[in-house]
mmCIF file of C-alpha atoms in Angstrom:
data_model
loop_
_atom_site.group_PDB
_atom_site.id
_atom_site.type_symbol
_atom_site.label_atom_id
_atom_site.label_comp_id
_atom_site.label_asym_id
_atom_site.label_seq_id
_atom_site.Cartn_x
_atom_site.Cartn_y
_atom_site.Cartn_z
ATOM 1 C CA MET A 114 -1.363 -4.605 -25.205
ATOM 2 C CA ALA A 115 1.645 -2.498 -24.682
ATOM 3 C CA HIS A 116 0.216 -1.542 -21.324
ATOM 4 C CA TYR A 117 -0.519 -5.016 -20.464
ATOM 5 C CA GLN A 118 3.323 -6.188 -21.265
ATOM 6 C CA ARG A 119 4.806 -3.226 -19.501
ATOM 7 C CA ILE A 120 3.313 -4.028 -16.331
ATOM 8 C CA ARG A 121 3.384 -7.638 -16.509
ATOM 9 C CA ALA A 122 7.178 -7.297 -17.412
ATOM 10 C CA PHE A 123 7.678 -4.927 -14.204
ATOM 11 C CA SER A 124 6.521 -7.585 -11.867
ATOM 12 C CA GLU A 125 9.279 -10.027 -12.861
ATOM 13 C CA GLN A 126 11.696 -7.207 -13.232
ATOM 14 C CA LEU A 127 11.246 -6.510 -9.537
ATOM 15 C CA CYS A 128 12.069 -10.179 -8.712
ATOM 16 C CA GLU A 129 15.284 -9.935 -10.787
ATOM 17 C CA PRO A 130 17.796 -9.361 -8.014
ATOM 18 C CA LEU A 131 16.147 -11.857 -5.662
ATOM 19 C CA LEU A 132 17.312 -15.280 -4.748
ATOM 20 C CA THR A 133 15.305 -18.370 -5.065
ATOM 21 C CA GLU A 134 15.587 -18.572 -1.267
ATOM 22 C CA ASP A 135 14.004 -14.986 -1.065
ATOM 23 C CA MET A 136 10.933 -16.100 -3.388
ATOM 24 C CA GLY A 137 9.340 -18.067 -0.585
ATOM 25 C CA LEU A 138 9.702 -15.842 2.401
ATOM 26 C CA GLN A 139 6.661 -14.966 4.661
ATOM 27 C CA ALA A 140 7.319 -13.616 7.924
ATOM 28 C CA CYS A 141 4.127 -13.433 9.168
ATOM 29 C CA ALA A 142 0.274 -14.151 8.104
ATOM 30 C CA ASP A 143 -0.200 -10.398 6.918
ATOM 31 C CA VAL A 144 2.802 -10.774 3.946
ATOM 32 C CA SER A 145 2.953 -13.073 1.369
ATOM 33 C CA PRO A 146 6.004 -14.628 -0.536
ATOM 34 C CA PRO A 147 7.040 -12.804 -3.650
ATOM 35 C CA ARG A 148 6.590 -16.067 -5.684
ATOM 36 C CA TRP A 149 3.074 -15.950 -4.466
ATOM 37 C CA HIS A 150 2.402 -12.454 -5.674
ATOM 38 C CA LEU A 151 3.779 -13.569 -9.431
ATOM 39 C CA ALA A 152 1.354 -16.279 -9.346
ATOM 40 C CA HIS A 153 -1.854 -14.601 -7.655
ATOM 41 C CA THR A 154 -1.658 -11.901 -10.393
ATOM 42 C CA THR A 155 -1.483 -14.567 -13.049
ATOM 43 C CA TRP A 156 -4.431 -16.423 -11.301
ATOM 44 C CA PHE A 157 -6.451 -13.192 -11.442
ATOM 45 C CA PHE A 158 -6.085 -13.153 -15.343
ATOM 46 C CA GLU A 159 -6.719 -16.721 -15.695
ATOM 47 C CA THR A 160 -9.834 -16.772 -13.627
ATOM 48 C CA PHE A 161 -11.542 -13.510 -14.491
ATOM 49 C CA LEU A 162 -10.625 -13.180 -18.090
ATOM 50 C CA LEU A 163 -9.299 -16.401 -19.988
ATOM 51 C CA LYS A 164 -11.512 -18.983 -18.451
ATOM 52 C CA PRO A 165 -14.865 -17.232 -18.717
ATOM 53 C CA HIS A 166 -14.053 -15.521 -22.121
ATOM 54 C CA LEU A 167 -11.557 -16.936 -24.241
ATOM 55 C CA PRO A 168 -12.928 -20.010 -26.153
ATOM 56 C CA GLY A 169 -10.716 -23.202 -25.732
ATOM 57 C CA TYR A 170 -8.112 -21.929 -23.326
ATOM 58 C CA ARG A 171 -7.039 -24.757 -20.974
ATOM 59 C CA VAL A 172 -5.902 -23.840 -17.504
ATOM 60 C CA PHE A 173 -2.016 -24.454 -16.645
ATOM 61 C CA GLU A 174 -2.943 -26.590 -13.709
ATOM 62 C CA GLN A 175 -6.464 -27.129 -12.147
ATOM 63 C CA GLN A 176 -4.904 -26.894 -8.384
ATOM 64 C CA PHE A 177 -3.903 -23.312 -8.997
ATOM 65 C CA GLU A 178 -7.139 -22.119 -8.515
ATOM 66 C CA TYR A 179 -7.360 -23.104 -5.132
ATOM 67 C CA LEU A 180 -3.507 -22.531 -4.271
ATOM 68 C CA PHE A 181 -3.653 -18.940 -5.269
ATOM 69 C CA ASN A 182 -7.082 -17.705 -4.584
ATOM 70 C CA SER A 183 -6.625 -14.739 -2.073
ATOM 71 C CA TYR A 184 -10.124 -14.007 -0.646
ATOM 72 C CA TYR A 185 -12.615 -14.760 -3.520
ATOM 73 C CA ASN A 186 -15.436 -16.842 -1.828
ATOM 74 C CA GLY A 187 -17.501 -16.547 -5.121
ATOM 75 C CA ILE A 188 -14.785 -18.492 -6.920
ATOM 76 C CA GLY A 189 -13.920 -21.328 -4.243
ATOM 77 C CA GLU A 190 -11.890 -22.047 -1.123
ATOM 78 C CA GLN A 191 -8.756 -20.758 -0.556
ATOM 79 C CA PHE A 192 -5.179 -22.367 0.617
ATOM 80 C CA ALA A 193 -4.716 -20.742 4.311
ATOM 81 C CA ARG A 194 -2.864 -17.570 3.937
ATOM 82 C CA PRO A 195 -0.519 -17.971 7.019
ATOM 83 C CA GLN A 196 0.919 -21.052 5.322
ATOM 84 C CA ARG A 197 1.765 -19.633 2.021
ATOM 85 C CA HIS A 198 5.290 -19.921 2.843
ATOM 86 C CA LEU A 199 4.998 -23.903 2.811
ATOM 87 C CA LEU A 200 4.300 -23.994 -0.967
ATOM 88 C CA SER A 201 7.697 -24.870 -2.095
ATOM 89 C CA ARG A 202 5.831 -26.202 -5.231
ATOM 90 C CA PRO A 203 4.940 -24.850 -7.645
ATOM 91 C CA THR A 204 8.542 -23.949 -8.256
ATOM 92 C CA GLY A 205 9.578 -20.525 -9.586
ATOM 93 C CA ALA A 206 10.215 -22.246 -12.999
ATOM 94 C CA ASP A 207 6.738 -23.525 -12.943
ATOM 95 C CA VAL A 208 5.101 -19.990 -11.811
ATOM 96 C CA TYR A 209 7.142 -18.307 -14.661
ATOM 97 C CA ALA A 210 5.781 -20.931 -17.180
ATOM 98 C CA TRP A 211 2.417 -20.293 -16.071
ATOM 99 C CA ARG A 212 2.758 -16.529 -16.499
ATOM 100 C CA GLN A 213 3.918 -17.052 -20.121
ATOM 101 C CA GLN A 214 1.128 -19.191 -21.058
ATOM 102 C CA VAL A 215 -1.359 -16.717 -19.633
ATOM 103 C CA ASP A 216 0.494 -13.798 -21.187
ATOM 104 C CA GLU A 217 0.310 -15.465 -24.826
ATOM 105 C CA ALA A 218 -3.447 -16.259 -24.179
ATOM 106 C CA MET A 219 -4.053 -12.640 -22.910
ATOM 107 C CA ALA A 220 -2.529 -11.397 -26.073
ATOM 108 C CA ARG A 221 -5.083 -13.199 -28.093
ATOM 109 C CA LEU A 222 -7.907 -12.023 -25.779
ATOM 110 C CA ILE A 223 -7.024 -8.507 -25.838
ATOM 111 C CA ALA A 224 -6.554 -8.608 -29.894
ATOM 112 C CA GLN A 225 -10.230 -10.490 -30.234
ATOM 113 C CA TYR A 226 -12.392 -9.021 -27.452
ATOM 114 C CA PRO A 227 -11.804 -5.346 -26.957
ATOM 115 C CA GLY A 228 -15.086 -4.969 -25.109
ATOM 116 C CA LEU A 229 -13.098 -6.548 -21.954
ATOM 117 C CA ALA A 230 -10.858 -3.716 -21.832
ATOM 118 C CA ASP A 231 -12.231 -2.311 -18.361
ATOM 119 C CA LEU A 232 -11.661 -5.816 -16.704
ATOM 120 C CA VAL A 233 -8.072 -6.181 -18.157
ATOM 121 C CA THR A 234 -7.314 -2.654 -16.875
ATOM 122 C CA LEU A 235 -8.835 -3.842 -13.439
ATOM 123 C CA GLY A 236 -6.498 -6.757 -13.457
ATOM 124 C CA LEU A 237 -3.676 -4.390 -14.589
ATOM 125 C CA ASN A 238 -4.173 -2.286 -11.522
ATOM 126 C CA HIS A 239 -4.665 -5.507 -9.370
ATOM 127 C CA GLU A 240 -1.175 -6.443 -10.524
ATOM 128 C CA GLN A 241 0.225 -2.902 -9.585
ATOM 129 C CA GLN A 242 -1.106 -3.391 -5.982
ATOM 130 C CA HIS A 243 0.626 -6.648 -5.800
ATOM 131 C CA GLN A 244 4.082 -5.073 -7.299
ATOM 132 C CA GLU A 245 3.650 -2.432 -4.316
ATOM 133 C CA LEU A 246 2.901 -5.348 -1.754
ATOM 134 C CA LEU A 247 5.656 -7.898 -3.045
ATOM 135 C CA LEU A 248 8.155 -5.072 -2.173
ATOM 136 C CA THR A 249 6.579 -4.163 1.104
ATOM 137 C CA ASP A 250 5.995 -7.675 2.201
ATOM 138 C CA LEU A 251 9.653 -8.638 1.165
ATOM 139 C CA LYS A 252 11.069 -5.894 3.534
ATOM 140 C CA TYR A 253 9.372 -7.135 6.469
ATOM 141 C CA SER A 254 10.423 -10.931 5.923
ATOM 142 C CA LEU A 255 14.062 -9.774 5.142
ATOM 143 C CA SER A 256 14.197 -7.267 8.269
ATOM 144 C CA PHE A 257 14.374 -10.639 10.384
ATOM 145 C CA ASN A 258 17.861 -11.640 8.811
ATOM 146 C CA PRO A 259 20.797 -10.151 10.929
ATOM 147 C CA LEU A 260 22.663 -9.649 7.424
ATOM 148 C CA ALA A 261 20.314 -7.008 6.434
ATOM 149 C CA PRO A 262 20.230 -8.066 2.902
ATOM 150 C CA THR A 263 20.310 -5.157 0.234
ATOM 151 C CA LEU A 264 17.999 -4.526 -2.699
ATOM 152 C CA GLY A 265 17.336 -1.000 -3.298
ATOM 153 C CA GLN A 266 19.799 1.912 -3.324
ATOM 154 C CA PRO A 267 20.667 3.988 -0.146
ATOM 155 C CA LEU A 268 19.256 7.337 0.604
ATOM 156 C CA ASP A 269 21.369 10.458 -0.142
ATOM 157 C CA PRO A 270 20.032 12.934 1.981
ATOM 158 C CA SER A 271 20.094 16.377 1.188
ATOM 159 C CA GLY A 272 20.340 19.021 4.210
ATOM 160 C CA PRO A 273 18.349 19.798 6.971
ATOM 161 C CA ALA A 274 14.626 19.230 7.098
ATOM 162 C CA ALA A 275 12.252 21.569 5.039
ATOM 163 C CA PRO A 276 10.425 23.682 7.608
ATOM 164 C CA LEU A 277 6.965 22.514 8.664
ATOM 165 C CA ARG A 278 4.154 25.235 7.617
ATOM 166 C CA PHE A 279 0.568 24.964 7.429
ATOM 167 C CA GLN A 280 -1.910 26.227 4.661
ATOM 168 C CA THR A 281 -5.429 27.188 5.442
ATOM 169 C CA PHE A 282 -8.098 25.947 3.018
ATOM 170 C CA SER A 283 -11.612 27.554 3.101
ATOM 171 C CA GLY A 284 -13.751 24.327 2.544
ATOM 172 C CA GLY A 285 -17.233 24.516 1.619
ATOM 173 C CA LEU A 286 -19.254 22.268 -0.549
ATOM 174 C CA VAL A 287 -17.001 20.246 -2.528
ATOM 175 C CA ASP A 288 -17.062 17.331 -5.090
ATOM 176 C CA MET A 289 -15.321 14.049 -3.889
ATOM 177 C CA GLY A 290 -14.690 10.605 -5.603
ATOM 178 C CA ALA A 291 -13.470 9.732 -8.952
ATOM 179 C CA SER A 292 -14.458 11.415 -12.190
ATOM 180 C CA SER A 293 -15.554 9.747 -15.255
ATOM 181 C CA ASN A 294 -12.339 10.090 -16.916
ATOM 182 C CA GLY A 295 -9.861 7.029 -16.556
ATOM 183 C CA PHE A 296 -9.647 4.042 -14.340
ATOM 184 C CA ALA A 297 -10.803 4.022 -10.484
ATOM 185 C CA PHE A 298 -11.761 1.417 -8.250
ATOM 186 C CA ASP A 299 -15.301 0.714 -7.216
ATOM 187 C CA ASN A 300 -14.643 1.944 -3.746
ATOM 188 C CA GLU A 301 -13.891 5.498 -5.050
ATOM 189 C CA THR A 302 -17.357 6.006 -6.300
ATOM 190 C CA PRO A 303 -20.028 7.308 -6.764
ATOM 191 C CA ARG A 304 -18.845 10.813 -7.048
ATOM 192 C CA HIS A 305 -20.717 12.985 -4.546
ATOM 193 C CA ARG A 306 -20.809 16.240 -2.647
ATOM 194 C CA VAL A 307 -19.412 16.817 0.881
ATOM 195 C CA TRP A 308 -19.259 19.900 3.303
ATOM 196 C CA LEU A 309 -15.970 20.753 4.632
ATOM 197 C CA GLU A 310 -15.358 23.222 7.434
ATOM 198 C CA PRO A 311 -12.184 25.704 7.211
ATOM 199 C CA PHE A 312 -8.929 23.811 8.091
ATOM 200 C CA SER A 313 -5.323 23.505 7.686
ATOM 201 C CA LEU A 314 -3.009 21.157 6.390
ATOM 202 C CA ALA A 315 0.768 20.892 6.765
ATOM 203 C CA ASN A 316 2.945 21.277 3.759
ATOM 204 C CA ARG A 317 4.896 18.026 4.075
ATOM 205 C CA PRO A 318 4.602 14.814 5.915
ATOM 206 C CA VAL A 319 6.263 14.289 9.415
ATOM 207 C CA THR A 320 9.836 13.399 9.315
ATOM 208 C CA GLN A 321 11.989 10.915 11.273
ATOM 209 C CA GLY A 322 13.725 13.740 13.093
ATOM 210 C CA GLU A 323 10.478 15.023 14.077
ATOM 211 C CA PHE A 324 9.284 11.701 15.450
ATOM 212 C CA ARG A 325 12.390 10.894 17.190
ATOM 213 C CA VAL A 326 11.569 13.985 19.322
ATOM 214 C CA PHE A 327 8.164 12.413 20.149
ATOM 215 C CA ILE A 328 9.979 9.265 21.364
ATOM 216 C CA GLN A 329 12.540 11.282 23.440
ATOM 217 C CA ASP A 330 9.687 13.174 25.044
ATOM 218 C CA GLY A 331 8.178 10.183 26.348
ATOM 219 C CA GLY A 332 5.530 9.562 23.680
ATOM 220 C CA TYR A 333 5.238 5.832 23.847
ATOM 221 C CA ARG A 334 5.058 6.340 27.667
ATOM 222 C CA ARG A 335 2.060 8.790 27.936
ATOM 223 C CA ALA A 336 -1.153 7.280 27.858
ATOM 224 C CA ASP A 337 -2.986 10.462 27.729
ATOM 225 C CA LEU A 338 -1.742 10.910 24.032
ATOM 226 C CA TRP A 339 -3.370 7.395 22.863
ATOM 227 C CA LEU A 340 -6.677 6.322 21.859
ATOM 228 C CA SER A 341 -7.669 3.354 24.233
ATOM 229 C CA ASP A 342 -7.027 0.801 21.581
ATOM 230 C CA GLY A 343 -3.652 2.120 20.751
ATOM 231 C CA TRP A 344 -2.578 2.263 24.466
ATOM 232 C CA ALA A 345 -3.687 -1.367 24.727
ATOM 233 C CA TRP A 346 -1.556 -2.024 21.664
ATOM 234 C CA VAL A 347 1.449 -0.168 22.975
ATOM 235 C CA GLN A 348 1.333 -2.051 26.352
ATOM 236 C CA SER A 349 0.413 -5.711 25.202
ATOM 237 C CA ASN A 350 3.252 -5.562 22.266
ATOM 238 C CA TYR A 351 5.878 -3.437 24.416
ATOM 239 C CA ILE A 352 6.130 -0.820 21.534
ATOM 240 C CA GLN A 353 8.765 1.900 21.871
ATOM 241 C CA ARG A 354 9.491 3.173 18.296
ATOM 242 C CA PRO A 355 8.487 2.683 14.783
ATOM 243 C CA LEU A 356 8.924 -0.420 12.866
ATOM 244 C CA TYR A 357 12.534 -1.236 11.739
ATOM 245 C CA TRP A 358 13.944 1.395 13.990
ATOM 246 C CA HIS A 359 16.718 0.480 15.976
ATOM 247 C CA GLU A 360 16.924 0.735 19.916
ATOM 248 C CA ASP A 361 19.433 3.416 19.558
ATOM 249 C CA LEU A 362 17.202 5.616 17.359
ATOM 250 C CA ASP A 363 20.152 6.359 15.134
ATOM 251 C CA GLN A 364 19.509 3.462 12.350
ATOM 252 C CA HIS A 365 16.725 1.565 10.551
ATOM 253 C CA PHE A 366 16.236 -1.175 8.264
ATOM 254 C CA THR A 367 15.605 -0.627 4.692
ATOM 255 C CA LEU A 368 15.523 -2.306 1.394
ATOM 256 C CA ALA A 369 19.129 -0.980 1.102
ATOM 257 C CA GLY A 370 19.999 -2.673 4.251
ATOM 258 C CA LEU A 371 20.880 -0.980 7.588
ATOM 259 C CA GLN A 372 20.842 2.501 6.944
ATOM 260 C CA PRO A 373 21.393 5.754 9.336
ATOM 261 C CA LEU A 374 18.180 7.502 10.427
ATOM 262 C CA HIS A 375 18.363 10.763 8.598
ATOM 263 C CA PRO A 376 16.648 13.535 10.428
ATOM 264 C CA GLY A 377 14.974 15.198 7.278
ATOM 265 C CA GLN A 378 13.805 11.894 5.644
ATOM 266 C CA ILE A 379 10.083 11.249 5.850
ATOM 267 C CA LEU A 380 8.822 9.101 8.499
ATOM 268 C CA ALA A 381 7.571 5.574 7.323
ATOM 269 C CA HIS A 382 6.227 2.380 8.898
ATOM 270 C CA VAL A 383 3.922 3.895 11.679
ATOM 271 C CA ASN A 384 0.393 2.753 12.196
ATOM 272 C CA TYR A 385 -2.937 4.757 12.764
ATOM 273 C CA TYR A 386 -2.440 4.481 16.414
ATOM 274 C CA GLU A 387 1.167 6.045 16.305
ATOM 275 C CA ALA A 388 0.043 8.862 13.762
ATOM 276 C CA ASP A 389 -3.007 9.828 16.055
ATOM 277 C CA ALA A 390 -0.635 9.991 19.116
ATOM 278 C CA TYR A 391 1.974 11.691 17.324
ATOM 279 C CA ALA A 392 -0.593 14.392 15.983
ATOM 280 C CA ARG A 393 -2.163 14.767 19.629
ATOM 281 C CA TRP A 394 1.276 15.426 21.100
ATOM 282 C CA ALA A 395 2.090 18.096 18.388
ATOM 283 C CA GLY A 396 -1.171 19.774 19.135
ATOM 284 C CA LYS A 397 -2.793 18.729 16.004
ATOM 285 C CA ARG A 398 -5.016 16.047 14.253
ATOM 286 C CA LEU A 399 -4.796 14.020 11.343
ATOM 287 C CA PRO A 400 -6.809 15.025 8.138
ATOM 288 C CA THR A 401 -10.112 13.548 7.139
ATOM 289 C CA GLU A 402 -9.918 11.790 3.784
ATOM 290 C CA GLN A 403 -12.175 14.450 2.425
ATOM 291 C CA GLU A 404 -10.044 17.196 3.343
ATOM 292 C CA TRP A 405 -6.875 15.380 1.995
ATOM 293 C CA GLU A 406 -8.807 14.719 -1.384
ATOM 294 C CA HIS A 407 -9.896 18.349 -1.771
ATOM 295 C CA VAL A 408 -6.304 19.521 -1.497
ATOM 296 C CA ALA A 409 -4.778 16.781 -3.730
ATOM 297 C CA THR A 410 -6.896 17.255 -6.362
ATOM 298 C CA THR A 411 -5.350 20.630 -7.431
ATOM 299 C CA GLN A 412 -2.043 19.392 -6.975
ATOM 300 C CA PRO A 413 0.694 18.061 -9.385
ATOM 301 C CA GLN A 414 1.304 14.216 -8.949
ATOM 302 C CA GLN A 415 4.888 14.461 -7.962
ATOM 303 C CA GLY A 416 7.075 12.512 -5.293
ATOM 304 C CA ASN A 417 9.199 9.591 -5.086
ATOM 305 C CA PHE A 418 7.881 6.420 -6.625
ATOM 306 C CA VAL A 419 8.968 2.942 -7.135
ATOM 307 C CA ASP A 420 10.335 3.382 -10.714
ATOM 308 C CA ASN A 421 13.586 5.052 -9.293
ATOM 309 C CA GLY A 422 14.811 2.287 -7.330
ATOM 310 C CA LEU A 423 15.210 3.661 -4.186
ATOM 311 C CA TYR A 424 12.445 2.121 -2.381
ATOM 312 C CA GLN A 425 12.535 4.373 0.539
ATOM 313 C CA PRO A 426 10.442 7.759 1.359
ATOM 314 C CA ALA A 427 12.746 10.816 0.102
ATOM 315 C CA PRO A 428 13.949 13.473 2.360
ATOM 316 C CA ALA A 429 11.275 16.254 2.860
ATOM 317 C CA ILE A 430 11.129 19.056 0.302
ATOM 318 C CA ASP A 431 10.291 22.921 1.198
ATOM 319 C CA THR A 432 7.796 23.472 -1.586
ATOM 320 C CA GLY A 433 3.986 24.106 -1.467
ATOM 321 C CA MET A 434 1.915 20.900 -0.775
ATOM 322 C CA ALA A 435 4.928 18.573 -1.066
ATOM 323 C CA HIS A 436 5.001 14.576 -1.315
ATOM 324 C CA LEU A 437 1.013 14.269 -1.596
ATOM 325 C CA PHE A 438 1.888 11.556 -3.835
ATOM 326 C CA GLY A 439 4.454 8.927 -3.370
ATOM 327 C CA ASP A 440 6.908 8.552 -0.537
ATOM 328 C CA VAL A 441 4.404 7.388 2.137
ATOM 329 C CA TRP A 442 0.869 6.547 2.232
ATOM 330 C CA GLU A 443 -0.740 9.082 4.511
ATOM 331 C CA TRP A 444 -3.131 8.204 7.588
ATOM 332 C CA THR A 445 -6.436 9.895 7.703
ATOM 333 C CA ALA A 446 -8.758 10.216 10.433
ATOM 334 C CA SER A 447 -11.533 8.619 8.406
ATOM 335 C CA ALA A 448 -13.131 5.054 8.739
ATOM 336 C CA TYR A 449 -13.112 3.116 5.459
ATOM 337 C CA LEU A 450 -16.776 3.133 4.675
ATOM 338 C CA PRO A 451 -18.803 3.174 1.351
ATOM 339 C CA TYR A 452 -19.755 6.356 -0.300
ATOM 340 C CA PRO A 453 -23.359 7.441 -0.574
ATOM 341 C CA GLY A 454 -24.998 5.035 -3.206
ATOM 342 C CA PHE A 455 -21.923 2.812 -3.415
ATOM 343 C CA GLN A 456 -22.861 -0.592 -5.018
ATOM 344 C CA PRO A 457 -20.138 -3.184 -5.367
ATOM 345 C CA ASP A 458 -19.968 -4.887 -8.978
ATOM 346 C CA ALA A 459 -21.774 -8.129 -9.687
ATOM 347 C CA GLY A 460 -20.281 -11.582 -9.414
ATOM 348 C CA ALA A 461 -16.786 -12.458 -7.551
ATOM 349 C CA VAL A 462 -15.064 -9.222 -8.540
ATOM 350 C CA GLY A 463 -17.436 -7.572 -6.638
ATOM 351 C CA GLU A 464 -15.461 -8.658 -3.571
ATOM 352 C CA TYR A 465 -12.435 -7.053 -4.637
ATOM 353 C CA ASN A 466 -13.161 -3.793 -1.989
ATOM 354 C CA GLY A 467 -16.536 -3.687 -0.673
ATOM 355 C CA LYS A 468 -16.483 -6.521 1.893
ATOM 356 C CA PHE A 469 -13.717 -4.938 3.689
ATOM 357 C CA MET A 470 -15.647 -1.782 4.680
ATOM 358 C CA CYS A 471 -15.381 -2.265 8.300
ATOM 359 C CA ASN A 472 -13.027 -1.557 11.153
ATOM 360 C CA GLN A 473 -10.408 -0.191 8.754
ATOM 361 C CA MET A 474 -8.882 3.327 8.386
ATOM 362 C CA VAL A 475 -8.283 5.067 5.032
ATOM 363 C CA LEU A 476 -4.774 6.024 3.641
ATOM 364 C CA ARG A 477 -4.324 8.479 0.780
ATOM 365 C CA GLY A 478 -1.455 9.289 -1.530
ATOM 366 C CA GLY A 479 0.680 6.250 -2.393
ATOM 367 C CA SER A 480 4.164 5.437 -1.343
ATOM 368 C CA CYS A 481 7.816 5.026 -2.399
ATOM 369 C CA VAL A 482 6.955 1.542 -3.876
ATOM 370 C CA SER A 483 3.726 2.695 -5.800
ATOM 371 C CA SER A 484 3.759 3.182 -9.480
ATOM 372 C CA ARG A 485 3.102 6.956 -10.660
ATOM 373 C CA ASP A 486 0.547 5.735 -13.255
ATOM 374 C CA HIS A 487 -1.445 3.701 -10.633
ATOM 375 C CA LEU A 488 -2.274 6.565 -8.487
ATOM 376 C CA ARG A 489 -4.804 9.785 -8.330
ATOM 377 C CA ALA A 490 -6.403 11.999 -5.703
ATOM 378 C CA SER A 491 -9.414 9.751 -5.291
ATOM 379 C CA TYR A 492 -7.259 6.772 -4.707
ATOM 380 C CA ARG A 493 -8.454 5.054 -1.428
ATOM 381 C CA ASN A 494 -6.207 2.640 0.559
ATOM 382 C CA PHE A 495 -7.225 1.039 3.871
ATOM 383 C CA PHE A 496 -5.452 -0.924 6.649
ATOM 384 C CA TYR A 497 -6.425 -1.863 10.024
ATOM 385 C CA PRO A 498 -5.224 0.322 12.909
ATOM 386 C CA HIS A 499 -2.696 -1.724 14.024
ATOM 387 C CA HIS A 500 -0.915 -2.683 10.811
ATOM 388 C CA ARG A 501 2.628 -0.663 10.171
ATOM 389 C CA TRP A 502 4.553 -2.835 7.691
ATOM 390 C CA GLN A 503 3.187 -0.705 4.873
ATOM 391 C CA PHE A 504 5.073 2.494 3.970
ATOM 392 C CA SER A 505 2.583 4.545 5.908
ATOM 393 C CA GLY A 506 3.303 7.933 7.413
ATOM 394 C CA ILE A 507 1.677 11.139 8.921
ATOM 395 C CA ARG A 508 0.565 14.636 7.548
ATOM 396 C CA LEU A 509 -0.840 16.771 10.037
ATOM 397 C CA ALA A 510 -3.902 18.963 9.785
ATOM 398 C CA GLY A 511 -5.523 21.432 11.935
ATOM 399 C CA GLU A 512 -8.006 24.436 12.301
ATOM 400 C CA PRO A 513 -7.473 27.478 10.427
ATOM 401 C CA SER A 514 -4.649 29.780 11.689
#
């Protein structure tokens, strides 16, 4: 119950600095308004836990099942995602009242039915995903405002960028996937063995200063660096720099407003195409998710997370395998596919991950707007190759030196 209360309260804490006008912002179909995130996570607990398992529970508002269903076809129809910004009703006060009713009912459910602990834990991890999305989506929507609104704290850079080094790993037959200890999403299972050839991995992610050199060297103008789909994306969208960077390559928009580009700060908001092109320009490649997990499994879970209120990647530090967790999600060269023997859960909750295993790429490690206790080495995130509003960055890999 303490875990439940802490995570639910943190969602509301993230919204405390927001204005009423902020709560309905949705700048494109890929993002959702903050108020919708607060409502959808509440919908999850009401739909999957309270309605089927708590005798006598009465829903707050019948229409909410339709308004705040994201993509669960097994539950029913959904309000059109691109039009979520049109939901000026229910009001913020209505959503907070709904959250209070659900929280009070969940307290009774948790006390009476301990056998539902796994489903409650799934709901809490789902809410932590939406806490991250709330900040990521809000950053995109606020970026269109010339006033450059401020929420987080500005970065305090410390010295030059840490040197880029590569460490060699011998590979071999290794175990991969979630262990039986603790929570994991279904797409992290089953645990299985994979063969890795020897490889090398960079000690840290790519920085803004390094990516700026790529731009200045004509990186966005050289077709030979890009995958065919990537080059088509660059040409059709007139792409010349990462998302949120200004044309002068000296400033970028952050949740702390407009800030200078610090050369040593970890790069964020590039998509898979940009990551792959940069790796090719650097004479390297992106790691596979199997390589990434093999290394991360032995590393401490240290990095820059949402808890510090910075909401930006940190400057790269010069220690071992740094920043594998937090700061930026790291693109891998691996397509998002099921592991051998994967079976989705039964019922509508089985739509959580499995049905998206097509045309997307895997990212690993978490970001500066992830919660530390939400992450682990086996965690698989996934996005379409053209998406870049997420805090996504680059870690280089290569052959053994």
